[in-house]
PDB file of C-alpha atoms in Angstrom:
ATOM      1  CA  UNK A 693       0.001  -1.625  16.914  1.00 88.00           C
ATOM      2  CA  UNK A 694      -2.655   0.496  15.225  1.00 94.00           C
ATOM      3  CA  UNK A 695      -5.749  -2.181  13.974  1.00 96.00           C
ATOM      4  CA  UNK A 696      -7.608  -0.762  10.872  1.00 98.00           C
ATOM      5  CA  UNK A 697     -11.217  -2.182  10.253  1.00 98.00           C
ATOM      6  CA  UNK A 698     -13.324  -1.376   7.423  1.00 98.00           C
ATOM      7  CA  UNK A 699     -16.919  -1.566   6.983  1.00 98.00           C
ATOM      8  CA  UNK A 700     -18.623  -3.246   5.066  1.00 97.00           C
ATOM      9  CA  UNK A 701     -16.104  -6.016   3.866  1.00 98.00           C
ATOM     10  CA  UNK A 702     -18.521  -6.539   0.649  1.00 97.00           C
ATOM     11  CA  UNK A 703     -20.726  -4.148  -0.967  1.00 96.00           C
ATOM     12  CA  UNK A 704     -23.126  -4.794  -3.898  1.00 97.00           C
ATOM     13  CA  UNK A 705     -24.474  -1.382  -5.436  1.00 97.00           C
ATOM     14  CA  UNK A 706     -25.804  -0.880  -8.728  1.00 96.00           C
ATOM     15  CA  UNK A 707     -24.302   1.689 -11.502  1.00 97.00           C
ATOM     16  CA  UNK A 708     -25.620   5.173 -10.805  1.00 97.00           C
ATOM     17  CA  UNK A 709     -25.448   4.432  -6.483  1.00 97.00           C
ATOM     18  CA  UNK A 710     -23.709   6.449  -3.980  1.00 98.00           C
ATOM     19  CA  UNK A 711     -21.912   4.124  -2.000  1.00 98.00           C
ATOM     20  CA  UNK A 712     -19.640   5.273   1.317  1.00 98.00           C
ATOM     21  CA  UNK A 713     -17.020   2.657   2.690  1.00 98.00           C
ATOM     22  CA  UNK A 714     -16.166   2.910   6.528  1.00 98.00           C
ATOM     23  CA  UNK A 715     -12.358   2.955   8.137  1.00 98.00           C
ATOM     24  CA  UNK A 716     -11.800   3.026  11.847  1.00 98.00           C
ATOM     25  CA  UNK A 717      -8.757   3.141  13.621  1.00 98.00           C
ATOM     26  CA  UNK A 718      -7.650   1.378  16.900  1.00 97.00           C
ATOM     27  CA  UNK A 719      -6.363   4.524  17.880  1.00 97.00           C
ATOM     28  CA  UNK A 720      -6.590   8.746  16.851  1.00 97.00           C
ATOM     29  CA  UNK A 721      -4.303   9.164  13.612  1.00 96.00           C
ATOM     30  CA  UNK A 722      -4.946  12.481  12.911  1.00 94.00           C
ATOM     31  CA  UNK A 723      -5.742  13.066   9.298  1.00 94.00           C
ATOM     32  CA  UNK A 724      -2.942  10.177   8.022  1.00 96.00           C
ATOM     33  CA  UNK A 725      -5.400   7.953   5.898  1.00 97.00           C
ATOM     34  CA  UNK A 726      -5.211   7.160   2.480  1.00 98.00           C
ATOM     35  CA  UNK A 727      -7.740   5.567   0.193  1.00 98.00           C
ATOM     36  CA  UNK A 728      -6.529   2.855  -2.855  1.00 98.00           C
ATOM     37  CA  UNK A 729      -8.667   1.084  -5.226  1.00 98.00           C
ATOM     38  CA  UNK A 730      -7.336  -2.631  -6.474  1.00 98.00           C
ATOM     39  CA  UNK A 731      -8.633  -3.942  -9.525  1.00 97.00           C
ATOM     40  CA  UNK A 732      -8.084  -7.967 -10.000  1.00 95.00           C
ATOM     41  CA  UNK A 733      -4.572  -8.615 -10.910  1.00 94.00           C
ATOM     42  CA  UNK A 734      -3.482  -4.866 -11.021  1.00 96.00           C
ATOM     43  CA  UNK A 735      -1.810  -3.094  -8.446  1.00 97.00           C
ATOM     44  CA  UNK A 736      -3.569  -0.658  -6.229  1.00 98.00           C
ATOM     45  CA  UNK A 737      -4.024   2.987  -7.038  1.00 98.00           C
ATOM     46  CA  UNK A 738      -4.255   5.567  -4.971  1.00 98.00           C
ATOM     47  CA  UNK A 739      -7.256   7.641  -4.627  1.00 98.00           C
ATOM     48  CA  UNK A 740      -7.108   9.784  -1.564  1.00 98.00           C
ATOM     49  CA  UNK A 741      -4.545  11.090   0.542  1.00 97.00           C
ATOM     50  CA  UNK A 742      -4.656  12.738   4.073  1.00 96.00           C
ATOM     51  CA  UNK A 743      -8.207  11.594   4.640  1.00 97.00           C
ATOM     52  CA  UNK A 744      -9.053  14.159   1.802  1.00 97.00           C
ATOM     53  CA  UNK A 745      -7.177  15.235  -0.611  1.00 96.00           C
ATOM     54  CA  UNK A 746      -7.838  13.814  -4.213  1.00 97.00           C
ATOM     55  CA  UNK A 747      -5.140  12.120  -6.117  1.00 97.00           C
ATOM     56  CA  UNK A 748      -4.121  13.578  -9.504  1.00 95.00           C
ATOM     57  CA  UNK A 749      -6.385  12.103 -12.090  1.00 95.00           C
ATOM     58  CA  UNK A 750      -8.714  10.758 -10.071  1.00 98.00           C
ATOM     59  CA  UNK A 751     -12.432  11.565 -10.772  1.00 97.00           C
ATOM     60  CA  UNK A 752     -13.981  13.970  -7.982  1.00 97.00           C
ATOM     61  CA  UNK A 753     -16.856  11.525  -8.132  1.00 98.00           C
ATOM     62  CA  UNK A 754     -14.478   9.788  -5.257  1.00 98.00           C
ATOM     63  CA  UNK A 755     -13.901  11.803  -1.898  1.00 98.00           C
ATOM     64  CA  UNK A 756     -13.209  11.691   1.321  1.00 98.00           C
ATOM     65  CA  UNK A 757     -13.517  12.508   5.238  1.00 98.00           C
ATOM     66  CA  UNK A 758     -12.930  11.675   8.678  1.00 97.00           C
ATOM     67  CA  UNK A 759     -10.598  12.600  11.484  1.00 94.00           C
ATOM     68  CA  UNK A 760      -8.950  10.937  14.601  1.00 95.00           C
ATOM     69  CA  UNK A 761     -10.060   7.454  14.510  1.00 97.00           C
ATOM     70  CA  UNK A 762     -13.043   7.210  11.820  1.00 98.00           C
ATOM     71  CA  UNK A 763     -13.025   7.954   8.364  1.00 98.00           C
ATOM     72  CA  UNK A 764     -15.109   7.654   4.918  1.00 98.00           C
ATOM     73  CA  UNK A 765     -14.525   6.714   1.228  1.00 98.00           C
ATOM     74  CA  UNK A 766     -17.618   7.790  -0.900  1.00 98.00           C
ATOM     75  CA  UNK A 767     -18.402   7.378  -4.115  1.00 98.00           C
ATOM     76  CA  UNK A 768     -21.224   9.269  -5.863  1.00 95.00           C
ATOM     77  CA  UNK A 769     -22.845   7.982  -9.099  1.00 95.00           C
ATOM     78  CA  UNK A 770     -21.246   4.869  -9.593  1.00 97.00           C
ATOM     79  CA  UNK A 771     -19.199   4.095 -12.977  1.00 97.00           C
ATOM     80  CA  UNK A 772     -18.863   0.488 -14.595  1.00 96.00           C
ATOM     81  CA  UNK A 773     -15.185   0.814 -13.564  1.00 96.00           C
ATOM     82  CA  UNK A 774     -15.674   1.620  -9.681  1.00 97.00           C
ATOM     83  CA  UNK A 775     -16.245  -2.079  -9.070  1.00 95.00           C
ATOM     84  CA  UNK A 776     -13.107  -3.535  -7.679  1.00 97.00           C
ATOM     85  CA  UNK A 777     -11.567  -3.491  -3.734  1.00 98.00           C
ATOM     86  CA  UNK A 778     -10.862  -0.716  -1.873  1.00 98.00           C
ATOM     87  CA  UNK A 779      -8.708  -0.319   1.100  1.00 98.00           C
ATOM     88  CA  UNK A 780      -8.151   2.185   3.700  1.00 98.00           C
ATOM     89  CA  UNK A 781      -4.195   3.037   5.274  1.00 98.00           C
ATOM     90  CA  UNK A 782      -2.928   4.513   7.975  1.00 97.00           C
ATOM     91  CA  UNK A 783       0.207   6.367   7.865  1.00 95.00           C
ATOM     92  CA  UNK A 784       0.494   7.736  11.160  1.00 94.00           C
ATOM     93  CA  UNK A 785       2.555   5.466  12.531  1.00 89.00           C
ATOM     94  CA  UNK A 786       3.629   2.133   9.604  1.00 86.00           C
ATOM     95  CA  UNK A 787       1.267   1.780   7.191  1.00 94.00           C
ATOM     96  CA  UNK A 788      -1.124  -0.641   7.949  1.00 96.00           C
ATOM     97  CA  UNK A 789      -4.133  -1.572   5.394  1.00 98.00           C
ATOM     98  CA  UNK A 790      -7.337  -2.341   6.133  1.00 98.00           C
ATOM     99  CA  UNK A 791      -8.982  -5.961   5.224  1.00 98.00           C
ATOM    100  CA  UNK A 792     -10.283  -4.370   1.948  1.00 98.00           C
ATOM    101  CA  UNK A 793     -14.082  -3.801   0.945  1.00 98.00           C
ATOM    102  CA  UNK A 794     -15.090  -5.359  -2.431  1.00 98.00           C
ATOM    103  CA  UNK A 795     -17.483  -3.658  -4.192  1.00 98.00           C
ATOM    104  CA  UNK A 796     -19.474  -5.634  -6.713  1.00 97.00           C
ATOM    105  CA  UNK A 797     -22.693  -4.964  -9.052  1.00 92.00           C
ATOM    106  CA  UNK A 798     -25.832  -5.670  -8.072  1.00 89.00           C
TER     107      UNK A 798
ATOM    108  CA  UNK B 604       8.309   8.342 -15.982  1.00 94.00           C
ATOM    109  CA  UNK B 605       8.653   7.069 -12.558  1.00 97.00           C
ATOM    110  CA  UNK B 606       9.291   3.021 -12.422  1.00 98.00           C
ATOM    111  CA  UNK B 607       9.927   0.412 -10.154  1.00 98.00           C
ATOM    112  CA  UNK B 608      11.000  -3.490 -10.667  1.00 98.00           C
ATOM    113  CA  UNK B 609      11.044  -6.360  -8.317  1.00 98.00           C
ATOM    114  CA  UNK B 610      13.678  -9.044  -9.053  1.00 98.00           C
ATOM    115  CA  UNK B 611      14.901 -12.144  -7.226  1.00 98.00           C
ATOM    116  CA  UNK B 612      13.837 -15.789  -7.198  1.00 96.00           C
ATOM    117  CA  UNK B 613      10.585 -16.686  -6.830  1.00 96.00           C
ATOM    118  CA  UNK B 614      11.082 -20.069  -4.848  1.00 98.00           C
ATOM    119  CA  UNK B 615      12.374 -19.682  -1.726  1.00 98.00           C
ATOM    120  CA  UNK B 616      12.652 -23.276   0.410  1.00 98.00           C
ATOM    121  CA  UNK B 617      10.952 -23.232   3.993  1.00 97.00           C
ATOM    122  CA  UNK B 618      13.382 -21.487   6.418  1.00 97.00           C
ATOM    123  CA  UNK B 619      15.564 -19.741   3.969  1.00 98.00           C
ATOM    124  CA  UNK B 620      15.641 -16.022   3.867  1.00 98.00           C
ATOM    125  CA  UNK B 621      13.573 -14.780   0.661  1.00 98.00           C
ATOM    126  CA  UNK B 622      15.669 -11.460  -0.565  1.00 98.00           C
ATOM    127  CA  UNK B 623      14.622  -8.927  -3.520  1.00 98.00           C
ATOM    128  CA  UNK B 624      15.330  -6.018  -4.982  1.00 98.00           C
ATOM    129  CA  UNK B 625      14.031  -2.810  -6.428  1.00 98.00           C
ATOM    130  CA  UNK B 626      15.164  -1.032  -9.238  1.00 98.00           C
ATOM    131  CA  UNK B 627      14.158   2.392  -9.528  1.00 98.00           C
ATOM    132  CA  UNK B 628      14.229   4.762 -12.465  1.00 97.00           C
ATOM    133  CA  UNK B 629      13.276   8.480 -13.229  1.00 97.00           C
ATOM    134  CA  UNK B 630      13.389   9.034  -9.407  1.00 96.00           C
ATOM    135  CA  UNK B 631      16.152   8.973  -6.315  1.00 95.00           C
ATOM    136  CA  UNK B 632      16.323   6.628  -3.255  1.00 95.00           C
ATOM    137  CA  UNK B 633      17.996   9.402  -1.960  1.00 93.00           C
ATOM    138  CA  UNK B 634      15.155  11.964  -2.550  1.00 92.00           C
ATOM    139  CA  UNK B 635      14.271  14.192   0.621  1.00 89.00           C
ATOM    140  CA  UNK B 636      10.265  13.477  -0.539  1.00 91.00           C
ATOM    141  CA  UNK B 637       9.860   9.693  -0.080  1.00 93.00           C
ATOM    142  CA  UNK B 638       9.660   6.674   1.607  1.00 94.00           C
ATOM    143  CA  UNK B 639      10.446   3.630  -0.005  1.00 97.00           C
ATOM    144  CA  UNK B 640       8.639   0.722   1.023  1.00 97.00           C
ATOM    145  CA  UNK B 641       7.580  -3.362   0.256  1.00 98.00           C
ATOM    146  CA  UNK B 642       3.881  -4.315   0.247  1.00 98.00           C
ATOM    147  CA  UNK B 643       2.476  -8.163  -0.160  1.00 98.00           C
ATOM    148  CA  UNK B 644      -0.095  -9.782  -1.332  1.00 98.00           C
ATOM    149  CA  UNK B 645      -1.195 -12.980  -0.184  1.00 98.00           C
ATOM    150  CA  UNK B 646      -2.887 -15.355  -2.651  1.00 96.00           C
ATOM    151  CA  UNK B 647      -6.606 -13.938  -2.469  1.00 95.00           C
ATOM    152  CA  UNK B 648      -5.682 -11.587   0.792  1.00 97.00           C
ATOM    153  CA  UNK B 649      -5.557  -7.936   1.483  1.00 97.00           C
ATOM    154  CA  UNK B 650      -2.471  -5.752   1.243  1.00 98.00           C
ATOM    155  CA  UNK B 651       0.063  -5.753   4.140  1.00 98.00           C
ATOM    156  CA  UNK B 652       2.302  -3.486   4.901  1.00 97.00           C
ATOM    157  CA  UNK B 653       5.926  -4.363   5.273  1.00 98.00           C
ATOM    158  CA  UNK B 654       8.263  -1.461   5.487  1.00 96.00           C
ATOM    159  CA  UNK B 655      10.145   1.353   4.453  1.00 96.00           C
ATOM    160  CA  UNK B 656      13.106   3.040   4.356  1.00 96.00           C
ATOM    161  CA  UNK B 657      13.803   6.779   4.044  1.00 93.00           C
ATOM    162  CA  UNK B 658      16.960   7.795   1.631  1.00 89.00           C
ATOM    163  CA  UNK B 659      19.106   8.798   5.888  1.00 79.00           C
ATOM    164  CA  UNK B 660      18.657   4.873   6.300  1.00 85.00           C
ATOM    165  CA  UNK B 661      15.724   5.143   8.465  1.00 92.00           C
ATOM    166  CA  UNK B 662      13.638   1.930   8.755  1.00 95.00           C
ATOM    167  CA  UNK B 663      10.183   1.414   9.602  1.00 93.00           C
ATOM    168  CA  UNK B 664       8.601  -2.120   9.864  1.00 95.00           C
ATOM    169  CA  UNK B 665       5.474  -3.731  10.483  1.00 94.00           C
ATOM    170  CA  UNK B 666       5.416  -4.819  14.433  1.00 93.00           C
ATOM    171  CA  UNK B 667       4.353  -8.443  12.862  1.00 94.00           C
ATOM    172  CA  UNK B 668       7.225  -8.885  10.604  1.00 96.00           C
ATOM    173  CA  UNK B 669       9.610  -6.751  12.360  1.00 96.00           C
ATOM    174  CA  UNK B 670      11.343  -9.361  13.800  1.00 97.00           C
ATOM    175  CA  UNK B 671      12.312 -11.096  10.590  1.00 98.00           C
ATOM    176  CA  UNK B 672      12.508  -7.849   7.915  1.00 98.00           C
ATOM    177  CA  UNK B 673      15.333  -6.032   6.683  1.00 98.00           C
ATOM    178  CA  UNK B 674      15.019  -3.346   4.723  1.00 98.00           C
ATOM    179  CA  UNK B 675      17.786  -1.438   2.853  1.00 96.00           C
ATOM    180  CA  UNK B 676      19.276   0.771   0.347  1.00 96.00           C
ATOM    181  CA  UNK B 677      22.181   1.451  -1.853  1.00 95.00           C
ATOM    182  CA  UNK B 678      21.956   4.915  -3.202  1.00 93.00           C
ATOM    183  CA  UNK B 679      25.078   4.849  -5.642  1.00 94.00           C
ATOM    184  CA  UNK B 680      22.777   2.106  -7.854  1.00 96.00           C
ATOM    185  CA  UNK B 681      19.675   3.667  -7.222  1.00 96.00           C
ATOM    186  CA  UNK B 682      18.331   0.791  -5.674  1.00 97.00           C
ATOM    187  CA  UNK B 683      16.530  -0.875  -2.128  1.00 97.00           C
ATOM    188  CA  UNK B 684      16.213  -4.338  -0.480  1.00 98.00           C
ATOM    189  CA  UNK B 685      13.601  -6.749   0.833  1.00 98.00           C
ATOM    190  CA  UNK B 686      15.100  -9.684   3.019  1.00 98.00           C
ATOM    191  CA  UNK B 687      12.122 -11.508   5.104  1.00 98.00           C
ATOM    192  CA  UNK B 688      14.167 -14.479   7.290  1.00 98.00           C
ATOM    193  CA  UNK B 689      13.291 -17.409   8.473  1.00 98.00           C
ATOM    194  CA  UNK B 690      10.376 -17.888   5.816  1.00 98.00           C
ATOM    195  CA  UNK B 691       7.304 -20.149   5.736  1.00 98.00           C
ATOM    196  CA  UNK B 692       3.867 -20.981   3.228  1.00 97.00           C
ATOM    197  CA  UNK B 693       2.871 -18.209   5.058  1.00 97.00           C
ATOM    198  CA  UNK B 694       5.113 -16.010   3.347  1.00 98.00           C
ATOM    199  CA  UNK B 695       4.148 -16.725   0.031  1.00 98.00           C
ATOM    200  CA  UNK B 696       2.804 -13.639  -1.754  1.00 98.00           C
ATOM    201  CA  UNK B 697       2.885 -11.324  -4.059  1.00 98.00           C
ATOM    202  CA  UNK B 698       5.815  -8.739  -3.382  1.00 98.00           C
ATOM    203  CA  UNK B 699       5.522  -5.113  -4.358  1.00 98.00           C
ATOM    204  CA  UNK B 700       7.835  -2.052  -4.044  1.00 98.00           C
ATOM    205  CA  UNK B 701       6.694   1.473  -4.051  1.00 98.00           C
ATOM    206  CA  UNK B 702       7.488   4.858  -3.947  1.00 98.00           C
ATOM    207  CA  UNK B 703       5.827   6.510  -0.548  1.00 96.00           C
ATOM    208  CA  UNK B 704       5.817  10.426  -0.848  1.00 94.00           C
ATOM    209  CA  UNK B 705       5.266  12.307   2.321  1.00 91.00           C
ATOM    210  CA  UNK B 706       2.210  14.568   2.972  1.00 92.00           C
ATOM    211  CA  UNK B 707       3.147  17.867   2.448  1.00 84.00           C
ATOM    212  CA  UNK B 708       4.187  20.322   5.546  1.00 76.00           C
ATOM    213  CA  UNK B 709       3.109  17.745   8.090  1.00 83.00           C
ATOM    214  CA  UNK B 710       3.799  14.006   8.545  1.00 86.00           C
ATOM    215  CA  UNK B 711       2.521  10.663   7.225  1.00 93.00           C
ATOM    216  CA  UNK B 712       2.871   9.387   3.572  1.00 95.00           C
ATOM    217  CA  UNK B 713       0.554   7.982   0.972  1.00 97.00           C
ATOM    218  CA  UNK B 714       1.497   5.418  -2.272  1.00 98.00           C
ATOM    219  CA  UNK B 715       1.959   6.524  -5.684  1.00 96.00           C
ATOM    220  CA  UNK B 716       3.780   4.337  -7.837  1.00 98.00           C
ATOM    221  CA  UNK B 717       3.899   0.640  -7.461  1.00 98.00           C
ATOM    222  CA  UNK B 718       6.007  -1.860  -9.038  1.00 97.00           C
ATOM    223  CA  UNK B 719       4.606  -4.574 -10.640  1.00 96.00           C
ATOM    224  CA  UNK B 720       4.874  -7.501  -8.427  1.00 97.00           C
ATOM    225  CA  UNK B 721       7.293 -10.140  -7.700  1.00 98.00           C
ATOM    226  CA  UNK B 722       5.334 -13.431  -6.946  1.00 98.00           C
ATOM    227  CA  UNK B 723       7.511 -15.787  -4.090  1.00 98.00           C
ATOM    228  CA  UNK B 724       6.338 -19.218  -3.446  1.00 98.00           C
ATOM    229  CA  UNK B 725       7.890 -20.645  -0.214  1.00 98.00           C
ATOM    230  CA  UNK B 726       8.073 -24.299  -0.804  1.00 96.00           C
ATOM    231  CA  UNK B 727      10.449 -26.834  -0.670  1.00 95.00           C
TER     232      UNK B 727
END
């Protein structure tokens, strides 16, 4: 079973911030990782796929990188709206999630 | 517009199997472009995974649930299946189906549209 572990699990960051979330894999997984913010309550939306490639309608304030086992989410200036949890997926094999990070204001 | 809807009950007694469905509309189950999978939610936990299916019948499955997970389609209504055996407290979650499109020209899948959620409490 592939094991997906983000870093950190909590973030605090204040509006304006770059942040960058962490997401390693237990094994190589090529480029099959996907990015999804959750707001409370809400389901998740996707904001990357493929390690890189930007969802429709997603602000290019949000990319990503990575290949084989280790991978980033950034975020550059921070909006009131980025605050929620992010998780990481792999796709090469199931689909597991990562344990989420939440990102809160400082 | 692509949309998705849980039903079934949401109390399932200890043991029991817990079964749902998902509706879908403005897409196909049998489309050659996605997966169609279940995702829960654990009160106050991260997302996991459950499985798919893919519109020639193929199933994937979380190794953890694998054991106790059906998952299933019926083309001619449009629809696909959740059935999780054998159920416990642990099992109560939120339930979510989804639409999983594939990458395109190489493999792996990402997802795009989410139903809204189907909260199961396993109690008796």
């Amino acid at each position: 079973d592939i094991q997906m572990t983000q870093s950190p699990s909590s973030l605090s960051a204040s509006v304006g911030d770059r942040i960058t979330i962490t997401c390693r894999a237990s094994q190589s997984i090529a480029n099959c990782l996907n990015w999804y913010q959750q707001k409370p309550g809400k389901a998740p939306k996707v904001l990357i796929y493929a390690t890189s490639s930007l969802q429709s309608d997603v602000p290019s304030r949000f990319s990503g990188s990575g290949s084989g086992t280790d991978f980033t989410l950034s975020i550059r200036s921070l909006q009131p709206e980025d605050f929620a949890t992010y998780y990481c997926q792999e796709s090469y094999t199931s689909g597991t999630f990562g344990q989420g990070t939440k990102l809160e204001i400082k | 517009q692509v949309q998705l809807q849980e039903s079934g009950l949401g109390l399932v007694q200890p043991s029991q199997t817990l079964s749902l469905t998902c509706r879908v509309s403005g897409d196909s189950v049998n489309s050659a472009d996605s997966h169609w999978s279940w995702i829960r939610q654990q009160p106050g936990k991260g997302l996991e995974w459950i499985g798919s299916v893919y519109r020639s019948g193929t199933t994937d499955y979380s190794p953890s649930l694998k054991s106790r997970v059906t998952i299933s389609m019926e083309a001619s209504q449009n629809v696909f299946y959740l059935k999780v055996s054998s159920v416990t407290a642990a099992d109560t979650a939120v339930y979510r189906c989804a639409r999983a499109p594939r990458y395109r020209a190489q493999s792996g899948f990402y997802v795009d549209i989410w139903g809204q959620g189907k909260l199961v409490t396993v109690s008796s």
